[in-house]
Tab-separated table of C-alpha atoms and ligand atoms in Angstrom:
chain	number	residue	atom	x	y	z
A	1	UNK	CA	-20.646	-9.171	118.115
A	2	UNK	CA	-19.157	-12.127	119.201
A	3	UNK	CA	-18.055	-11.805	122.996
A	4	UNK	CA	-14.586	-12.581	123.578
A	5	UNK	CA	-13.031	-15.122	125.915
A	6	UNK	CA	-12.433	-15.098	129.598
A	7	UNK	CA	-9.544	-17.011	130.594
A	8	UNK	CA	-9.416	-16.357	134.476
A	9	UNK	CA	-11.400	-14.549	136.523
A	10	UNK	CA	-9.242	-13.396	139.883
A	11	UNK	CA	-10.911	-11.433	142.821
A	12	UNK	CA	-10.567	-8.091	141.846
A	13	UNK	CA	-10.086	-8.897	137.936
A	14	UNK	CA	-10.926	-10.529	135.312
A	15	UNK	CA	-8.789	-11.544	132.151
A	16	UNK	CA	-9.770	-11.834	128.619
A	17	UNK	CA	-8.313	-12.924	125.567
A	18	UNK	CA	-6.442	-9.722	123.856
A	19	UNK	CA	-7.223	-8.406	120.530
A	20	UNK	CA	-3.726	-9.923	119.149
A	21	UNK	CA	-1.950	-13.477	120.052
A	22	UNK	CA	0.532	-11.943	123.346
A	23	UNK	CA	-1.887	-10.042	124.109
A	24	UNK	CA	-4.590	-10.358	127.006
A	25	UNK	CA	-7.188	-7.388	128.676
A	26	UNK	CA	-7.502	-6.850	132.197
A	27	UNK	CA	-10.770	-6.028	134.009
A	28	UNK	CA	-10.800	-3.754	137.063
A	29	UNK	CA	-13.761	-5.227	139.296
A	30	UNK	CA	-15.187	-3.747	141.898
A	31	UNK	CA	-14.930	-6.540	144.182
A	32	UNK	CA	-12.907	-6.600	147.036
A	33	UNK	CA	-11.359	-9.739	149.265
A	34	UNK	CA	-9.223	-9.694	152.074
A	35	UNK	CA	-7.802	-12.267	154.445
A	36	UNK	CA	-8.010	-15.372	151.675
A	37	UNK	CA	-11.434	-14.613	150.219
A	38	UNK	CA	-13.221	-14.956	154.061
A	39	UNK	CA	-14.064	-11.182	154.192
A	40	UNK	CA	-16.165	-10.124	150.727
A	41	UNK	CA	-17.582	-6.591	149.417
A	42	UNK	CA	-17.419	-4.166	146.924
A	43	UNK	CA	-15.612	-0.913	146.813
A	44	UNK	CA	-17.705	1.477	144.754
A	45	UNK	CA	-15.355	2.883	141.726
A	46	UNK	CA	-12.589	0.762	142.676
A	47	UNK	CA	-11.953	-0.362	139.479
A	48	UNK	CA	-12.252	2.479	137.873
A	49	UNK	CA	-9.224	4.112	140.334
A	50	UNK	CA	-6.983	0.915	140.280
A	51	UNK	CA	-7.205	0.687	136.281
A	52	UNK	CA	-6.117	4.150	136.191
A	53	UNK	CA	-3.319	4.260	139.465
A	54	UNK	CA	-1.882	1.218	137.991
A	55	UNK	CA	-1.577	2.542	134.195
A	56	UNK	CA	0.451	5.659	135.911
A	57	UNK	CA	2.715	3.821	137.916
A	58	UNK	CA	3.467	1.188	135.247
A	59	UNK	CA	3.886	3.682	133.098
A	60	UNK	CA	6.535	5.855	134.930
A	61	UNK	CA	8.178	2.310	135.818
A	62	UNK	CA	8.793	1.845	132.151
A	63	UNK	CA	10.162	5.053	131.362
A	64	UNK	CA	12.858	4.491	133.864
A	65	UNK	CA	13.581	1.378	131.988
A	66	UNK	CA	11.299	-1.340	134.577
A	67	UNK	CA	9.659	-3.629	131.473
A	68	UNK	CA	6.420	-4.536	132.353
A	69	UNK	CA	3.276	-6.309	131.187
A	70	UNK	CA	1.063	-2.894	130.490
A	71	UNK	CA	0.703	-1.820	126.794
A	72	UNK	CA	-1.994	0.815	126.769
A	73	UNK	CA	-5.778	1.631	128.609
A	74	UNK	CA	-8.384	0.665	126.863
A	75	UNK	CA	-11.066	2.229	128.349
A	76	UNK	CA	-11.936	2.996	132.012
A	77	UNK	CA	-12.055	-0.455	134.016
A	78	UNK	CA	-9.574	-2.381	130.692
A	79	UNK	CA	-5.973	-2.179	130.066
A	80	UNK	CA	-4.694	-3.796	127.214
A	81	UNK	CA	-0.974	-6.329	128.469
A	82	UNK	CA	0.886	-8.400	127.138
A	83	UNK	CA	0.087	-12.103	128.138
A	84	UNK	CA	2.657	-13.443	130.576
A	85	UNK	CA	3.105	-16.780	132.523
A	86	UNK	CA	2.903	-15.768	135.912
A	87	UNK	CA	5.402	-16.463	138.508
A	88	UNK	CA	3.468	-17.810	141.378
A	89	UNK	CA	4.970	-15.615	143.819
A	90	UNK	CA	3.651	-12.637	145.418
A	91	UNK	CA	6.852	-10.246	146.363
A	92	UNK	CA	5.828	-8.222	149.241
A	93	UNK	CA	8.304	-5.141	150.236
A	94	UNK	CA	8.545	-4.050	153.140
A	95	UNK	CA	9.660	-0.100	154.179
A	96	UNK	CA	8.165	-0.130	157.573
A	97	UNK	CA	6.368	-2.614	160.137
A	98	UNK	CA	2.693	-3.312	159.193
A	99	UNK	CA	0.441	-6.119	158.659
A	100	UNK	CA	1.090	-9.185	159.099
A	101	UNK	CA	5.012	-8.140	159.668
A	102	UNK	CA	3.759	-5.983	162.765
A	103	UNK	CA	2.139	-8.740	163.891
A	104	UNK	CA	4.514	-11.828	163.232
A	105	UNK	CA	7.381	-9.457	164.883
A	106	UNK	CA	5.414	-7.735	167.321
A	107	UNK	CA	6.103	-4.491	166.300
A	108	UNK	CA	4.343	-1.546	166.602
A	109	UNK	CA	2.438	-0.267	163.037
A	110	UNK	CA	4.524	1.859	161.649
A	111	UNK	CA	7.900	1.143	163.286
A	112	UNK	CA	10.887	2.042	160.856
A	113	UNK	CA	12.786	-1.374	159.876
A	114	UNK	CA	16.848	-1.186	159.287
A	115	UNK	CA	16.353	-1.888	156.045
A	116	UNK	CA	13.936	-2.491	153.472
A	117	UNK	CA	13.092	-6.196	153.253
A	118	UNK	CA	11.769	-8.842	150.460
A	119	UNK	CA	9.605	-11.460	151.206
A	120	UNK	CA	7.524	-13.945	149.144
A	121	UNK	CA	4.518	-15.862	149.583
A	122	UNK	CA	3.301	-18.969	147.554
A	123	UNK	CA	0.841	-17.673	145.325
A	124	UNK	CA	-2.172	-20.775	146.434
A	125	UNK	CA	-5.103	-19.625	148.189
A	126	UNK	CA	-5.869	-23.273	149.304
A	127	UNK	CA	-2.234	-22.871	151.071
A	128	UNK	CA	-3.690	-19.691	152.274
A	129	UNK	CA	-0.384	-18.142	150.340
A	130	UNK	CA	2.399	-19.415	152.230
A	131	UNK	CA	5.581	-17.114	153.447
A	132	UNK	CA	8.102	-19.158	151.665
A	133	UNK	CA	12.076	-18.885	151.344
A	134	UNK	CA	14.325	-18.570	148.221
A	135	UNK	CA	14.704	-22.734	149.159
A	136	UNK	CA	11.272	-23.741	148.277
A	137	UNK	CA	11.095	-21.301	145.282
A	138	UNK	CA	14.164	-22.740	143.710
A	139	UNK	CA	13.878	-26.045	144.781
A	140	UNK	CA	9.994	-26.364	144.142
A	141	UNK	CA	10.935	-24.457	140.458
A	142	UNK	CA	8.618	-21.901	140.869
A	143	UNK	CA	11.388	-19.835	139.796
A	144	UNK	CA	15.231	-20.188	138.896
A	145	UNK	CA	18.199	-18.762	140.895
A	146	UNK	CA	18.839	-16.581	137.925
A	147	UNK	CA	14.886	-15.605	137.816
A	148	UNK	CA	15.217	-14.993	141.024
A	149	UNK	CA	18.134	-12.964	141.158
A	150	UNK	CA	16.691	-11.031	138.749
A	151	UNK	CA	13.251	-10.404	140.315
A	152	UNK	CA	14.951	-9.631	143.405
A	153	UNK	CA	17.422	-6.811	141.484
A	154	UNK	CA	14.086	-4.690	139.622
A	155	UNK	CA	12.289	-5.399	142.971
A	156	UNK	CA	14.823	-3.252	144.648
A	157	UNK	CA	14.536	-0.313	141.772
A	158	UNK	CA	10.680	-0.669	141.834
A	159	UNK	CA	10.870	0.226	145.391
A	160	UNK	CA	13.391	2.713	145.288
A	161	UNK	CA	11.396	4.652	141.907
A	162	UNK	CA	7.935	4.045	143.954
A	163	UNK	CA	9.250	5.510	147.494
A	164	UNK	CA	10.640	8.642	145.871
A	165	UNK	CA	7.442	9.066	143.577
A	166	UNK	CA	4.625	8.766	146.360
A	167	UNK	CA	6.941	10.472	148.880
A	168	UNK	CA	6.495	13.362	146.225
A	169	UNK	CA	3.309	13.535	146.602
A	170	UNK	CA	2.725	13.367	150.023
A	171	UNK	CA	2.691	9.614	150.618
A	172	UNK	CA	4.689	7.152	152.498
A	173	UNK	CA	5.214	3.729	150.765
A	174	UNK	CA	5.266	1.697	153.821
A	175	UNK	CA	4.669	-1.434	151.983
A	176	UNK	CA	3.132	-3.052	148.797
A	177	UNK	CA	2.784	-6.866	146.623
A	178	UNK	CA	4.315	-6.973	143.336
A	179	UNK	CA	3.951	-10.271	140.897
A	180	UNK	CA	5.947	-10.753	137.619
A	181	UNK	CA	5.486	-12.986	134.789
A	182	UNK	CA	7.408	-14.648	131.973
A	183	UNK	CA	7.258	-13.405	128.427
A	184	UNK	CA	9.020	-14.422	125.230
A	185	UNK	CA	10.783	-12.139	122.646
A	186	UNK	CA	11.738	-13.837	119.990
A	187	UNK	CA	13.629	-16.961	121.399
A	188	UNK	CA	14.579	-14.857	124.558
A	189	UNK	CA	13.064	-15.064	127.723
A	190	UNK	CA	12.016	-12.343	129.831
A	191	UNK	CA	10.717	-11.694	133.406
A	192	UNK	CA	8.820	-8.834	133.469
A	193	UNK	CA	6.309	-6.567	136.228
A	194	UNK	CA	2.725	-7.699	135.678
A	195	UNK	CA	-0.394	-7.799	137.505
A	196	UNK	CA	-1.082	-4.455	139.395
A	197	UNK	CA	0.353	-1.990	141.219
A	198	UNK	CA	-2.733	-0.006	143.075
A	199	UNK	CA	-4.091	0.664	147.018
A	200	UNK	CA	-5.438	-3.101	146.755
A	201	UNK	CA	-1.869	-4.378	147.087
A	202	UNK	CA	0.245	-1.228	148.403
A	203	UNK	CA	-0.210	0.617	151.689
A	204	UNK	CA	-0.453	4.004	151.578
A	205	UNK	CA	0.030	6.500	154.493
A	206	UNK	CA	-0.182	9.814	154.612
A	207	UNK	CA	3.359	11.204	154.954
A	208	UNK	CA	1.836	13.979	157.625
A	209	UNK	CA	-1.017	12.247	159.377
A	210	UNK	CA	-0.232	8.983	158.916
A	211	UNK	CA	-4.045	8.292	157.745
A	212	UNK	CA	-4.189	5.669	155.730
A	213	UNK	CA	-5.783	5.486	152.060
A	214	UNK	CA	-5.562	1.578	150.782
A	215	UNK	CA	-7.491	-1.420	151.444
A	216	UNK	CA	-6.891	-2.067	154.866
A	217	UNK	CA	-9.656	0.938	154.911
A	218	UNK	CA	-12.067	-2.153	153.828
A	219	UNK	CA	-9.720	-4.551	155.480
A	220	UNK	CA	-10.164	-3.138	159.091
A	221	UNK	CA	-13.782	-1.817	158.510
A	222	UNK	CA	-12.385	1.808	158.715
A	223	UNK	CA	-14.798	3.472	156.177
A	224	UNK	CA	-14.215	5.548	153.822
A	225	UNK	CA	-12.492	3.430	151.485
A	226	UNK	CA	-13.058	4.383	148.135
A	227	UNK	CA	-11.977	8.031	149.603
A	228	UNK	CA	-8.737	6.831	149.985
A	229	UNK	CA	-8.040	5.621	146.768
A	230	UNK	CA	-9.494	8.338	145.131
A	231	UNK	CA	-7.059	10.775	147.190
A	232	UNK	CA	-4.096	8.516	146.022
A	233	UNK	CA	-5.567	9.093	142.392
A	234	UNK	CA	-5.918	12.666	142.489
A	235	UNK	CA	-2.299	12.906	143.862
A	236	UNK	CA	-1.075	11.220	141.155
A	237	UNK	CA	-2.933	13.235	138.635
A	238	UNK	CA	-4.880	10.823	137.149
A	239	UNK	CA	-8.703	12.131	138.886
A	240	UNK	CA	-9.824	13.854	136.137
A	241	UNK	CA	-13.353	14.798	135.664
A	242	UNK	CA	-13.991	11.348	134.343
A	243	UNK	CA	-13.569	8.805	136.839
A	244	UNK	CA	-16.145	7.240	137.903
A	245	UNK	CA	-18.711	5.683	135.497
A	246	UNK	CA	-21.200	7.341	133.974
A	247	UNK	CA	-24.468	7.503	135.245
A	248	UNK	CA	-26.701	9.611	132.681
A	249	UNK	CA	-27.575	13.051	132.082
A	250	UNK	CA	-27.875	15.227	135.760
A	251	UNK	CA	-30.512	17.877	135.816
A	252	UNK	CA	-28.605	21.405	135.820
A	253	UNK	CA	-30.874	23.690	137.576
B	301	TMP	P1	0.472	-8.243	154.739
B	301	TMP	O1	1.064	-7.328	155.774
B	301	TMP	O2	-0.968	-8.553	154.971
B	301	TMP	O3	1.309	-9.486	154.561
B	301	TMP	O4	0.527	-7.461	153.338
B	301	TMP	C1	1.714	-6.948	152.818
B	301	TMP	C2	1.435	-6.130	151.572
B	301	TMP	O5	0.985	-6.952	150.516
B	301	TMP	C3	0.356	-5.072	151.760
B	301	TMP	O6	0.762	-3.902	151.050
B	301	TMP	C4	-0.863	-5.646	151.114
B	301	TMP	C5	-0.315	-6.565	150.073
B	301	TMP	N1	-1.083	-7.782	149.906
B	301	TMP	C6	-1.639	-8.076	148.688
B	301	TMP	O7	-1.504	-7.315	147.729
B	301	TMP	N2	-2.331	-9.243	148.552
B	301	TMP	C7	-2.500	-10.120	149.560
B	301	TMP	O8	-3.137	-11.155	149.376
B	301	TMP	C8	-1.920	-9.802	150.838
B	301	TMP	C9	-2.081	-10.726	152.007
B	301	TMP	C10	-1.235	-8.625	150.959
C-alpha cells in the first residue's frame, strides 16, 4: 500500500493528505509540549482521548450551527477535516483568571473576571507566540476586519455553547485556545473552527473541587494527567470500553 503524505507534523499532531482533494486527516499523538516546546513528554492515551473529546465537542458545535473543519472519525487517534488555511492566530478565552492572565494581572487562580475576555496570540513559536492586538492582526493581514469581526462573533457563541455544556457536566470552563481556518465553497469564502478543541488547549476545573483535569496536570508536574482527561471523556460520554489502544488478548482467569 502506498503510504500517504504528511504535510505537517505539529506537537501533538500530525496531518496527512485526506482521501479526497479538501480533505486532510489529523493524527492524535501522544506527545505533549508546554511552555514553547522547552518542557517535552508523553501523555499515555492522550491521543486517543483528545481525538475523541474533540469529535464530541465539534460535533455538538455544528449542530448548533458553529461550521467547523471536522467531517467524521476515522478511527481512534484520525479524524477525517476538511483542509483549511489556517489563521495564524490562537484565540484564547478567558472566563476566569489563570495562566498566564493570573500572572500578567496578578490575580489570584481562579478569580472571577467582569466579563469574559478575547485575546490572541501570534501563532510563531520562534516569537514564542506573541499577545498581539486587533492592530497588528489587521495591519500585519493575518486576518481582515471583517475576518475578524467574524471570528470574534462565533468566538463568543463557542464560549457561550461550551460553558453551558461542561457546566452540565460538572465542569467549569475557566479558559481554553481556539484556531480557525479559511475554506472555500464554491467561489465563497469561509472562516471556519479548526484545529482542536480538547484538555491540551482548554482548562478544565472541577465545578465542586476545583481539581483540575487538563494539561497544566503535565504542565505543573501535578500527576495524574492522563486521569484527568479521561474523567473529562467519560463526562462527556465518549469513554466507552474502547479507549485506549489495544494491547492483545488478557488472560481471563
Ligand atoms: P495561558 O494562560 O498559558 O496563556 O493559556 C490560555 C489557554 O490557552 C489555556 O486554556 C491553555 C491554552 N493554550 C494552548 O492551547 N496552547 C498554548 O500554546 C498556550 C500557551 C495555551
Amino acid at each position: 500500500m502506498a503510504r500517504r503524505r504528511q504535510l505537517y507534523e505539529g506537537k501533538a499532531k500530525i496531518i496527512y493528505e485526506g482521501p479526497e482533494p479538501g480533505t486532510v486527516v489529523q493524527y492524535f499523538k501522544d506527545d505533549a509540549t508546554a511552555f514553547n516546546n522547552q518542557k517535552k513528554g508523553t501523555i499515555t492515551g492522550k491521543g486517543v482521548l483528545n481525538n475523541r473529546i474533540s469529535e464530541v465537542l465539534m460535533t455538538r458545535l455544528n449542530q448548533i450551527g458553529v461550521q467547523t473543519h471536522f467531517i467524521k472519525r476515522l478511527n481512534m487517534r484520525e479524524q477525517l477535516v476538511r483542509q483549511a488555511e489556517i489563521v495564524p492566530l490562537e484565540v484564547i478565552v478567558r472566563n476566569l483568571a489563570a495562566g498566564s492572565f493570573a500572572k500578567r494581572f496578578n490575580m489570584e487562580e481562579g478569580t472571577p473576571l467582569p466579563r469574559s475576555i478575547i485575546e490572541f496570540c501570534y501563532k510563531n513559536d520562534e516569537l514564542g507566540d506573541p499577545l498581539v492586538t486587533e492592530e497588528h492582526i489587521t495591519a500585519f493581514g493575518w486576518a481582515t476586519p471583517p475576518e475578524l469581526d467574524d471570528i470574534v462573533q462565533q468566538t463568543v457563541r463557542i464560549n457561550d455553547y461550551l460553558c453551558g455544556l461542561f457546566n452540565g457536566i460538572g465542569i467549569r470552563l475557566v479558559d481554553f485556545k481556539i484556531e480557525f481556518g479559511r475554506v472555500w465553497d464554491n467561489d465563497v469564502m469561509r472562516i471556519i473552527l479548526a484545529d482542536e478543541i480538547s484538555p491540551d488547549s482548554c482548562r478544565l476545573w472541577d465545578l465542586n473541587t476545583n481539581e483540575k483535569m487538563d494539561k497544566d496536570r503535565f504542565r505543573r508536574d501535578m500527576g495524574g494527567v492522563e486521569e484527568g482527561y479521561r474523567e473529562v471523556a467519560r463526562r462527556l460520554g465518549v469513554l466507552s470500553e474502547n479507549t485506549t489502544e489495544f494491547t492483545g488478548p488478557k488472560l481471563v482467569h
